[in-house]
Amino acid sequence: MGGVSVLEDWLFKFPENIYINIKEPIDGAIDYMLRNWEPFFDVITKVLRSMLSGIGTFVELIPWWLLISLVFIATYAMSRKILRAILYSVLLFFIGAIGLWDLMNQTLTVVISSVIISLVFGLPIGILISSSKRANAVVRPILDTMQTMPSFVYLIPAVMLLGLGNVPAVIATTIYAIPPVIRLTSHGIQQVDVEVVEAAKSFGATKAQALFKVQIPQAMPTIMTGVNQTIMMAISMVVTCSMIGATGLGTEVLIGINRLESGTGFAAGIAIVIVAIIMDRLTQGIIREESAPNE
Amino acid sequence: MNEVKNNNIILRVENLTKLFGTKKTLAREMLKKGHDKEEILKHTGVTVAVNNVSFEVERGKVFVLIGLSGSGKSTVVRCINMLQPPTSGKIYFEGQDVESFSKSELLDYRRNKVSMVFQSFGLMSHRNVLNNVAFGLEIRGVKKSEREERAMEMISMVGLKGWEYSDISSLSGGMRQRVGIARALANNPDILLMDEPFSALDPLVRQDMQFELLSIQEKLNKTVIFITHDINEAFKLGDTVAIMRDGKIIQIDTPEGMSSNPADDYVRNFINSADKAQIYCVRSIMQTPTCLVRTRDGANHALKQMKINGVSSAFVVAEKMQFVGILTLENALKVRAGELAYQNAFIRDLPTTTPETHIADLIPIAAEASFPIAVVDENNQLSGIVTKASVLASLI
């Protein structure tokens, strides 16, 4: 009878004697990297830090009234709607009025840096996987992992390897925000009409000519949608990144949570939403202009 | 093998075979043993697109490849400019083996010798008409001013002068294909490959384009390899016609030769379908009525409509587009002068037809009719009109 109960246990509960330890090897790997790859991470830290300070200086150089005017002009130029342009300008002014202008600039610095890195790597990778099945097979599961892995998981090693502050924040944001631009660049290029690509080839276009003169311009609306998504995802990482010491609006939210101050939290939250809306609408406007001739 | 017998042969295709799939060696053995296309597909998963095709094209002539879809005709032209490399067989352009070209020779061949026109046009929507036409020259590295001048010339030749800076999206199908043809001609190629260029167009536009192509061909004396599934188009355009079935060429002949001497029943059936009036039905030639008034509209509105459209009669419909009759200019004027009641002014006893009617059956009605014939569906709703002129045009 004893035999039967063992069998029953085995059927209904996962057998306890089967256990693979993957925690220790991962810890070991991180340890190894910490000890041996320090110069490498130092270089990354230095490069990112100077990039951040460059972009930060640039963002701070733009006076508040100029930024508001730029948003006004850009919105009007894209939508031809004066009310919308006024609304966005007032919203932006509101961020300053609730005392969050400097923090917004800090947030923008991290977001812009992450988006630039995402585009610099994402666009070429997207182009590469659009034409190579093998590259696609390798990159796709990595993208899936990047998008679904909870970001807290890689925040821990990022902090261990790169220290606290804006540098690991940029890396974490990039990991989270890069997949859409890669996916949509590749998708956009693949869905270009076969006959159009054939036509380019039939006129003696080299691969590069076909890519830059035909495939990429034809895919531009889709690629821009990817860029838009990447920007939105980068903004959505702001609060998470404040937990590893990124400065900006996210810090305020974190303070609000820690001190149970709803007002502080909401003020910063509203500012984040305003930044997101303005960035979304402006990039959407570019997409519409890109795709207008295709209608 | 054979030394060039005839200097006038610009392109020679010898035993061209193209297989799609992975187990090609096995498929080729089965082909040699005489198995047919379906058997090979079933056993090996290999599609035999083109099977041992040979033909010659004379300089300055129009060579038409005709066949149903899936007969391999598109693959043949794609082998000629190496968009699809042949599985076996040879293609000689002016005696040179096309497959032996190096990369740069192949680009040169595509840039200067053969140009292609596509069924769904293959135009680039991010470029305007001018930059589409100049594309081939741009790829070749021709200076901007020079290529634009050449493109302008081609655009006016295909009758699109004034549309140079328009977006592709603003053009009709016929105009788009004119852009496609201008783009192909801009390179000044020796051979024009045309892959069902007019199949996506309305029958009437198609006839215009066929005429246009013939006149361009007369002017420039290009060699044209033209693909179609329409035997009328083939006979109208082709100096030589090759008919394809299941990847093989069944017969190559002049249109006359083929009509009087079809190689087998398949060819005979194909040719018999040539009588347009039998195969075309009213739907393919009907037009939207330009001048339409409702029974409640009144004579003044009707007169205004006739004036705007420059016609002397209007089609009258009831509330739900039910066809009522025709109001002539004369009667409308009488109504305005008070000599006739509006409701009595319509000519009601008119012959009508349906979209499914064969044109052959419409000819006697069209011959008698003094107005355009109303096309109505089963609910007596007006779906279009057919003019005498369009009935006649469809027969040409």
Short mmCIF file of N, CA and C in Angstrom, two decimals, chain B residues 79 146 150 167 175 218 221 246 260 279-280 293 303 363 369 374 377 382:
data_model
loop_
_atom_site.label_atom_id
_atom_site.label_comp_id
_atom_site.label_asym_id
_atom_site.label_seq_id
_atom_site.Cartn_x
_atom_site.Cartn_y
_atom_site.Cartn_z
N CYS B 79 13.00 35.34 -64.64
CA CYS B 79 14.28 34.71 -64.93
C CYS B 79 15.09 35.55 -65.91
N GLU B 146 19.87 66.24 -65.26
CA GLU B 146 19.78 65.42 -66.47
C GLU B 146 18.65 64.39 -66.36
N ARG B 150 15.12 64.04 -68.56
CA ARG B 150 14.74 62.80 -69.25
C ARG B 150 13.39 62.30 -68.74
N ASP B 167 1.30 63.30 -56.21
CA ASP B 167 1.53 62.08 -55.46
C ASP B 167 0.94 60.91 -56.24
N MET B 175 -3.46 55.83 -64.94
CA MET B 175 -2.38 56.82 -64.87
C MET B 175 -1.17 56.24 -64.15
N GLU B 218 5.79 51.72 -81.69
CA GLU B 218 6.04 52.15 -83.06
C GLU B 218 7.08 53.28 -83.08
N ASN B 221 10.42 51.67 -81.11
CA ASN B 221 10.87 50.39 -81.65
C ASN B 221 11.60 49.53 -80.62
N ASP B 246 0.90 24.83 -67.46
CA ASP B 246 1.66 24.04 -66.48
C ASP B 246 3.17 24.15 -66.66
N SER B 260 -5.42 29.90 -87.05
CA SER B 260 -5.80 28.99 -88.12
C SER B 260 -5.28 27.59 -87.86
N ILE B 279 -17.62 36.75 -73.86
CA ILE B 279 -17.13 36.61 -72.48
C ILE B 279 -17.36 37.86 -71.64
N TYR B 280 -17.44 39.00 -72.31
CA TYR B 280 -17.65 40.21 -71.52
C TYR B 280 -19.12 40.38 -71.21
N VAL B 293 -31.44 62.45 -61.88
CA VAL B 293 -32.38 63.26 -61.08
C VAL B 293 -33.40 62.35 -60.44
N LEU B 303 -32.76 70.51 -65.32
CA LEU B 303 -32.12 71.34 -66.35
C LEU B 303 -30.71 71.75 -65.91
N ILE B 363 -26.20 43.74 -78.18
CA ILE B 363 -25.96 44.45 -79.44
C ILE B 363 -27.25 44.84 -80.16
N ALA B 369 -31.49 51.50 -79.75
CA ALA B 369 -31.72 52.50 -78.72
C ALA B 369 -31.30 53.90 -79.14
N ALA B 374 -30.21 51.77 -69.69
CA ALA B 374 -30.10 51.69 -68.24
C ALA B 374 -29.78 50.26 -67.83
N ASP B 377 -30.61 46.20 -61.60
CA ASP B 377 -30.47 44.90 -60.95
C ASP B 377 -31.86 44.29 -60.72
N LEU B 382 -31.15 51.22 -60.40
CA LEU B 382 -30.22 51.62 -61.46
C LEU B 382 -28.78 51.39 -61.00
#
